[in-house]
XYZ file of C-alpha atoms in Angstrom:
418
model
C 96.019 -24.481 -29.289
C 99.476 -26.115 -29.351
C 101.586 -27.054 -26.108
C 105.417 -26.994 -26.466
C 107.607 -29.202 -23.891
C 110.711 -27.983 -23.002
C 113.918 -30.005 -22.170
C 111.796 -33.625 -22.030
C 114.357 -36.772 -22.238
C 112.576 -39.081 -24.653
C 112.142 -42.708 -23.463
C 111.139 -44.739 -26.524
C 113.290 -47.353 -27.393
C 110.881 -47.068 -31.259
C 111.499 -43.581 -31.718
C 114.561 -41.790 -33.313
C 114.535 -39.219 -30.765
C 115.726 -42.450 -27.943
C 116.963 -41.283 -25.017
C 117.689 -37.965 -26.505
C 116.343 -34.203 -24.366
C 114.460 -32.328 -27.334
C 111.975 -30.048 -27.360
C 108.437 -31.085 -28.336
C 105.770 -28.927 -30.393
C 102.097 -30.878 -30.125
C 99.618 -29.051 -32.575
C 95.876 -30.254 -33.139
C 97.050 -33.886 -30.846
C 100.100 -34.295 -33.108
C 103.533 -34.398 -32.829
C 104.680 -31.277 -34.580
C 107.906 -30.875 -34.816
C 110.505 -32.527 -32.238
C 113.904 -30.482 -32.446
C 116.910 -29.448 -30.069
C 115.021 -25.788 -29.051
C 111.934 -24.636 -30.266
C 111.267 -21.142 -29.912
C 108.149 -20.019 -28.150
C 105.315 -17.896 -29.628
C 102.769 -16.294 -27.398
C 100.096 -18.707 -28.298
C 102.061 -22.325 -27.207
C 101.324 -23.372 -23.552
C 105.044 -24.373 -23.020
C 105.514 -27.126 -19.830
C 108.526 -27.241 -18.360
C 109.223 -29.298 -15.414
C 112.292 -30.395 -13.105
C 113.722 -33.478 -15.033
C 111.122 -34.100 -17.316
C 110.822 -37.223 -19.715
C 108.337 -38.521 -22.011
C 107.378 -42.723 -22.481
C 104.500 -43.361 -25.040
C 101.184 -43.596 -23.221
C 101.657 -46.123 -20.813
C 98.803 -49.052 -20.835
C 97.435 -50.696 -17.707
C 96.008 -54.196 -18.621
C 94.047 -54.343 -15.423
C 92.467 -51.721 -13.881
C 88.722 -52.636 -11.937
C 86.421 -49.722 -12.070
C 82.822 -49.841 -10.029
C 80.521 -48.588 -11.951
C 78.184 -50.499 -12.652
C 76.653 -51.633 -9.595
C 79.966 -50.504 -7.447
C 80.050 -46.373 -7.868
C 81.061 -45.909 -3.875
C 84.118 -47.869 -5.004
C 84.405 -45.952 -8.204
C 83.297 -44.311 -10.877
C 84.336 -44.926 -14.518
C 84.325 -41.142 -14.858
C 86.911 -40.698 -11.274
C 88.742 -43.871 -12.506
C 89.688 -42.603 -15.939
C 90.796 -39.085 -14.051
C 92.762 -41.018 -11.804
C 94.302 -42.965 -14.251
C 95.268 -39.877 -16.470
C 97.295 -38.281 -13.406
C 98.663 -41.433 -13.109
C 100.586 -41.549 -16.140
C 98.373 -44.005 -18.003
C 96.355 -43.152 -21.103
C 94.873 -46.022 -21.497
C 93.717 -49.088 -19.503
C 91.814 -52.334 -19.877
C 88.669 -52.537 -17.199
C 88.060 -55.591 -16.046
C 84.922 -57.127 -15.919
C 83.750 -57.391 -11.776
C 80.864 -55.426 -11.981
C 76.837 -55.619 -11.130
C 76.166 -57.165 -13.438
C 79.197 -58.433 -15.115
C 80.408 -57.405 -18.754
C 79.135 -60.349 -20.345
C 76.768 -59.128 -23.385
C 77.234 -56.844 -26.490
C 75.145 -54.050 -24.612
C 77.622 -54.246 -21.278
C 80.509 -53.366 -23.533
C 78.988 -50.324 -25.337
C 78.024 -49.172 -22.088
C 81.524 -49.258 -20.612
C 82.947 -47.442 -24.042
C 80.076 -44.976 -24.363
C 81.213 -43.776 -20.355
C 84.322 -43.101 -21.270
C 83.567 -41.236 -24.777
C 85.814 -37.999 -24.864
C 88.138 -38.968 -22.037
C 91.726 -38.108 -21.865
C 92.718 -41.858 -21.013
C 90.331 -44.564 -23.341
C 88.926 -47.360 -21.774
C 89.412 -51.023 -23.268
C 86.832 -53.703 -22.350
C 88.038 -56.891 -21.113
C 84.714 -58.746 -20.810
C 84.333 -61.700 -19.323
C 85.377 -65.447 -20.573
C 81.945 -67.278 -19.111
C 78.297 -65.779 -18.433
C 78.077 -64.123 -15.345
C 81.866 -65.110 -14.318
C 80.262 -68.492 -13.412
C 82.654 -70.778 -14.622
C 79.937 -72.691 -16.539
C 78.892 -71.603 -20.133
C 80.907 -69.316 -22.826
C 79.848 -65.822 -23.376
C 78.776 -64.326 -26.331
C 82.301 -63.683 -26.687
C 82.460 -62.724 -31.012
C 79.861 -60.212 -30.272
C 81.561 -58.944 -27.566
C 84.807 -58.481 -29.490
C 82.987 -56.688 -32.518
C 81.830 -54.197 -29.689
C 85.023 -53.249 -28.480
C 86.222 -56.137 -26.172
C 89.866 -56.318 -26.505
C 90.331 -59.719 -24.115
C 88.054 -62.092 -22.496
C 88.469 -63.304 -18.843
C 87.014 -63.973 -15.488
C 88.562 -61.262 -13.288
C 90.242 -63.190 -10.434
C 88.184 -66.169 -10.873
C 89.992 -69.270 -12.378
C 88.537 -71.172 -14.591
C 87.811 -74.634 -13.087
C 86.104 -76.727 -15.607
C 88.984 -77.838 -18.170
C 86.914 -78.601 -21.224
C 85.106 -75.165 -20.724
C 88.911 -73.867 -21.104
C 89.974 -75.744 -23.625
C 86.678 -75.257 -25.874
C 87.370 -71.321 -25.190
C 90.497 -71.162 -26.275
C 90.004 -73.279 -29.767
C 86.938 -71.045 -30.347
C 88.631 -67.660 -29.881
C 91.130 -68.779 -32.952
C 88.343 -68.425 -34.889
C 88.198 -64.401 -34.745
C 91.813 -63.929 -32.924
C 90.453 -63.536 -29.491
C 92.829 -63.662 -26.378
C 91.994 -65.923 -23.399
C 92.680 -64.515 -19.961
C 92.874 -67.598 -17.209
C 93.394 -66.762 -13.405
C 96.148 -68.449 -12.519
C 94.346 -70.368 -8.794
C 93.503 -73.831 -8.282
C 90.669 -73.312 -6.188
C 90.882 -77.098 -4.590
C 94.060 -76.733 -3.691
C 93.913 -73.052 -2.823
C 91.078 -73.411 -0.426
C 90.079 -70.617 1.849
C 93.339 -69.843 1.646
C 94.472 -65.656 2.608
C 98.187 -65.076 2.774
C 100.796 -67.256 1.491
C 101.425 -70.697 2.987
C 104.514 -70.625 4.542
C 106.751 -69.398 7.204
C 104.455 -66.299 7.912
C 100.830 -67.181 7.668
C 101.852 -70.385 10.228
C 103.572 -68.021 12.743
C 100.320 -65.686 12.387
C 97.865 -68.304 12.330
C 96.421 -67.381 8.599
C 94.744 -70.131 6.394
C 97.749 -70.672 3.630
C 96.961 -70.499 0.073
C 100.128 -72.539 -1.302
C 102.382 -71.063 -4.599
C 101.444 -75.195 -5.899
C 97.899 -73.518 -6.278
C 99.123 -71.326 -9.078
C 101.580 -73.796 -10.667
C 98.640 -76.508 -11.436
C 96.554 -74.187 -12.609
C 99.247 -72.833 -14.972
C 100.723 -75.869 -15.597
C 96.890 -77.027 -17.184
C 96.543 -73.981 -19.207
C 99.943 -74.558 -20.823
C 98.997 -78.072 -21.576
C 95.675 -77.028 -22.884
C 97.300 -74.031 -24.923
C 99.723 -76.591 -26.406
C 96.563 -79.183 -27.651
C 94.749 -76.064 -28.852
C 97.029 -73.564 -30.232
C 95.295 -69.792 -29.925
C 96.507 -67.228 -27.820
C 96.481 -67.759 -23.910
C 97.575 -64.752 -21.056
C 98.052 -65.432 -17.899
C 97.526 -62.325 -15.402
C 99.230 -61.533 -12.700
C 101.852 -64.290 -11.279
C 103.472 -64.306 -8.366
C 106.079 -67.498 -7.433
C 109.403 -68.081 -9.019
C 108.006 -71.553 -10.536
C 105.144 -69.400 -12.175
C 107.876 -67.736 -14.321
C 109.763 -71.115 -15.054
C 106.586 -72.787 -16.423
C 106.438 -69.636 -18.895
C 109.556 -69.697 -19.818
C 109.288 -73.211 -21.013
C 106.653 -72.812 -22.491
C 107.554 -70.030 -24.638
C 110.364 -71.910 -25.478
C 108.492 -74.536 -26.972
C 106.555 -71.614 -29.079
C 103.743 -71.946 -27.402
C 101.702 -68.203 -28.052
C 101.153 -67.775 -23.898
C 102.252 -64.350 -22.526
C 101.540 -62.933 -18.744
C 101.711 -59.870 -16.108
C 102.509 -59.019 -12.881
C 100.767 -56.860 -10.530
C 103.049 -53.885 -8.948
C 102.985 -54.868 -5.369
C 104.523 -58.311 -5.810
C 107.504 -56.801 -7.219
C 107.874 -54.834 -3.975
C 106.203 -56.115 -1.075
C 106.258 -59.971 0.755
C 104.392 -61.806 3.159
C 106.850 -60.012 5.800
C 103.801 -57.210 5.594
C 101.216 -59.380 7.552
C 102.194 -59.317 10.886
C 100.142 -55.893 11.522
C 97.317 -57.752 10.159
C 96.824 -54.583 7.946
C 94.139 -56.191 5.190
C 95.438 -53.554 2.537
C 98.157 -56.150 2.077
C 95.426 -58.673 1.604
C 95.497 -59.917 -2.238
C 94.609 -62.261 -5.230
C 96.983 -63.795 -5.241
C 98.701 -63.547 -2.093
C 102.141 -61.647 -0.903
C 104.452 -63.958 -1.906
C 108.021 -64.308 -0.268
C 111.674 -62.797 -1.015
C 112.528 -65.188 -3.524
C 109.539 -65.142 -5.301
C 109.550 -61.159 -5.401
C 113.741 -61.525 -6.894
C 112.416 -64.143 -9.475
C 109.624 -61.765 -11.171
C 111.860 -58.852 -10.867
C 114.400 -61.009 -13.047
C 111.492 -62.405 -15.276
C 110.332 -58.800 -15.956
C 114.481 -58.076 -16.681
C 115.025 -60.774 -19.584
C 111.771 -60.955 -20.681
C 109.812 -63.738 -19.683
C 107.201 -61.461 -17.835
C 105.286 -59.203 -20.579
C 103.732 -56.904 -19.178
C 103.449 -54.566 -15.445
C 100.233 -53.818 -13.988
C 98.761 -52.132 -11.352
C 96.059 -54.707 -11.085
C 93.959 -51.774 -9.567
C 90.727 -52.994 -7.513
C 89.074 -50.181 -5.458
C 87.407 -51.936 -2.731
C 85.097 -49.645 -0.283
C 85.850 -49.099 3.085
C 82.891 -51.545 4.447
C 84.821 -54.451 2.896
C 88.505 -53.610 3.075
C 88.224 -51.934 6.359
C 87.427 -54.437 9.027
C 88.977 -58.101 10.081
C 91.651 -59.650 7.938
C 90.090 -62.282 7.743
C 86.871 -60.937 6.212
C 88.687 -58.119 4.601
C 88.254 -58.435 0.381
C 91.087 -59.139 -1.603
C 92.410 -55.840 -3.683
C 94.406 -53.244 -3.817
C 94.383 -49.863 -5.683
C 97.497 -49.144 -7.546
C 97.382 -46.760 -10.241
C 98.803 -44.067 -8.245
C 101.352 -45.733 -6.589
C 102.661 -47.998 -9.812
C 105.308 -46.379 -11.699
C 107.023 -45.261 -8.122
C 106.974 -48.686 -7.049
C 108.416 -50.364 -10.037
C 110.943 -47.378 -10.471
C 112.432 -47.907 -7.156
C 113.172 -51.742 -7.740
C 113.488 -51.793 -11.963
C 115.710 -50.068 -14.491
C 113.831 -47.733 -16.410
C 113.953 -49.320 -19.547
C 112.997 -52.404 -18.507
C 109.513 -51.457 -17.188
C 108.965 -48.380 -19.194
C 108.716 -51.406 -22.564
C 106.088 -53.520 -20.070
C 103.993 -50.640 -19.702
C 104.063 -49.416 -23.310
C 104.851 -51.747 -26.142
C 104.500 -55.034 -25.133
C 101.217 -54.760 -23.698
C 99.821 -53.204 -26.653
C 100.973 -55.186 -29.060
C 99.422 -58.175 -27.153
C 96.237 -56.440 -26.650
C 96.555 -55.431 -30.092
C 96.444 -51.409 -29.546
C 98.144 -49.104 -31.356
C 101.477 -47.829 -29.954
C 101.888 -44.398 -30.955
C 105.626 -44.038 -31.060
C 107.445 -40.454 -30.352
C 108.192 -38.964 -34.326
C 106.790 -36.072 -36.194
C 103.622 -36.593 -37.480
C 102.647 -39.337 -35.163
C 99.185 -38.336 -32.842
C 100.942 -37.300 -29.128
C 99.778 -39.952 -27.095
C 102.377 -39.562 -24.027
C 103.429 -39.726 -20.639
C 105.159 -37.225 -18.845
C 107.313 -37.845 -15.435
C 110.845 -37.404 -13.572
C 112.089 -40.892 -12.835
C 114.641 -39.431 -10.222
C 112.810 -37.673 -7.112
C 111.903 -40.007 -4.001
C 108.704 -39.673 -2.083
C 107.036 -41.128 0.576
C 103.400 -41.947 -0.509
C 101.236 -40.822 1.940
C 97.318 -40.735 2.318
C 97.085 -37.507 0.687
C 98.413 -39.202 -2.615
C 95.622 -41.417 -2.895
C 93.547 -39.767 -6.012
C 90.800 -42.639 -6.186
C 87.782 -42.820 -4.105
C 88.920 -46.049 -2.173
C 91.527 -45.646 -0.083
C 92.869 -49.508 -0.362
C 96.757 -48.404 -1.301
C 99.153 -51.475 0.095
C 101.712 -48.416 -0.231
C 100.961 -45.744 2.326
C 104.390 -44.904 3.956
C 106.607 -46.680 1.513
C 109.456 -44.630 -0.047
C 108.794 -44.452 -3.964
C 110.657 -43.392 -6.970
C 109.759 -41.357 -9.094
C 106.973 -38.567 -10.024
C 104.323 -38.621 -12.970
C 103.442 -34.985 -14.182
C 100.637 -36.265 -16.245
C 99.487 -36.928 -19.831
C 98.724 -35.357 -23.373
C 96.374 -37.863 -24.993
C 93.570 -37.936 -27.111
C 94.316 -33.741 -27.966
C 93.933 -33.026 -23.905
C 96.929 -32.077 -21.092
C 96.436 -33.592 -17.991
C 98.520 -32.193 -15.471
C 99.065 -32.754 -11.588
């Protein structure tokens, strides 16, 4: 069976075809034959859709999944669905689940789930045993399984000779080091942001100097060591200055940034609504301007969704109490659309990320297999409840006015579409 898309503006800053509306013939997962018109034969399944454009597969570096031990938050089975009508065909799972991906067996397990799916699954397994801070994991093994990356999911690593032993040992077979960017002394039990808001609302601050210690010690580490260090998910303006520097020096460090701190501040607290409760926290107005101009000249690698399904029980009840997490791959490409240029986030969601992961970007030419997104950056919606595709409902973006619609994804010889 081969699927022909009509009229689809290609977005692929590697592919001749660059911002250029072709038609697209996809025969046996391939790209066919990409041309001005195509003509159709009774057997194609032609798409065509209002203002349709085509990215490579977008990548989501950190996506938390349930299963095991968490299936009423999600299953790897849902997740991967969810991800695919997302616009992503392909995403790293993180490791935050009973029991943790720590062994050679966990791995397989993770892969084996996802055998056959539309969207493939990537291992990131974690950096100690048991995401304990306080022995290595197996993590060679782990990598000849299938891990792609090796960290503690939201859990710094405190002792810094575990850290620095990790990241001269991972030279040895090219592994990447993931370190949570928290100082948990300083942090505390720190929930929102220490500033302005969390004193007028009476929350326990978790101060931005939290996350510039702890990055400030991998970067001195990285620089004694060499190897490769990544550094998920920042949020202050000094976060992206350290990085910066660093890379200026040459140091081999790259990093992320969830969605929702490119969109949303601390100014979200003051209903107390704990689906703006996360790791780290809401940061303010400048901090949000600084990592949308990090992500613009290229400091900030890659865009995630930083996707953690967290069940109603636990997300649902006292902010205070409330988990940290929010879901995200639904809501991520209309969130960064409405506050980036296209180009800029379409390259943190495709190449970059996969050339730091080291997965294979599957660029839009004849010949290549189709392994592509399909969406219309232009229409505005207002995510609503209704939108919400995964099984927890934890979305930080219910009501907000997003850019952008994803149609779906051809990827590993399958259509997925809304």
């Amino acid at each position: 069976m081969s699927t022909l898309l009509k009229n689809a503006t290609i977005i692929d800053a590697t592919s001749p075809y660059h911002n250029q509306k072709k038609d697209i013939l996809i025969s046996d997962g391939k790209l066919e034959k990409i041309a001005d018109s195509i003509q159709n034969k009774d057997t194609y399944t032609v798409i065509e859709l209002e203002n349709l454009h085509v990215s490579c597969g977008w990548f989501d570096t950190s996506v938390s999944l349930g299963e095991p031990g968490f299936e009423e938050r999600e299953t790897i089975k849902h997740g991967l669905q969810v991800a695919a009508k997302s616009g992503f065909t392909s995403i790293a799972v993180n490791s935050n689940t009973n029991p943790v991906i720590d062994s050679k067996s966990d791995v397989e397990f993770l892969i084996s789930k996802a055998f056959n799916s539309a969207t493939k699954l990537y291992p990131i397994a974690a950096l100690t045993k048991n995401s304990d801070g306080l022995e290595i994991s197996e993590m060679y093994d782990m990598q000849q399984s299938g891990a792609i990356a090796f960290g503690d999911y939201n859990k710094p690593i405190e002792n810094d000779n575990l850290m620095k032993i990790a990241l001269l040992y991972a030279q040895n077979f090219d592994g990447l080091v993931l370190s949570f960017p928290k100082n948990n002394a300083i942090a505390g039990d720190g929930i929102a942001n220490e500033g302005i808001n969390s004193t007028k609302l009476g929350l326990k601050g978790n101060p931005a100097l939290a996350e510039h210690i702890q990055i400030s010690r991998d970067l001195f580490l990285l620089e004694y060591t060499g190897g490769k260090l990544h550094i998920p998910t920042i949020s202050t303006t000094k976060s992206v200055n350290l990085i910066k520097e660093a890379k200026k020096k040459g140091l081999k460090v790259t990093c992320s940034v969830a969605a929702h701190h490119l969109v949303l501040t601390d100014d979200e607290l003051h209903a107390f609504d704990s689906n703006f409760k996360t790791n780290p926290p809401l940061r303010t107005k400048e901090d949000l301007k600084a990592l949308q101009k990090g992500v613009e000249t290229g400091v900030i690698d890659i865009i995630t969704s930083d996707h953690n399904p967290i069940d109603i029980e636990h997300k649902k009840v006292e902010f205070s109490e409330a988990k940290d997490g929010v879901i995200g791959l639904e809501s991520a490409f209309g969130a960064v659309n409405s506050v980036l240029d296209l180009a800029d986030f379409i390259d943190c969601f495709t190449t970059k990320p996969k050339a730091i992961f080291k997965i294979e970007n599957h660029s839009i030419k004849e010949g290549n297999f189709a392994d592509i997104t399909l969406f219309n950056p232009e229409t505005e919606v207002i995510f609503a409840s209704k939108d919400i595709l995964s099984t927890s409902k934890n979305s930080a973006f219910i009501n907000k006015r997003l850019k952008g619609k994803v149609y779906g994804i051809f990827a590993n010889n399958q259509l997925i579409i809304n």
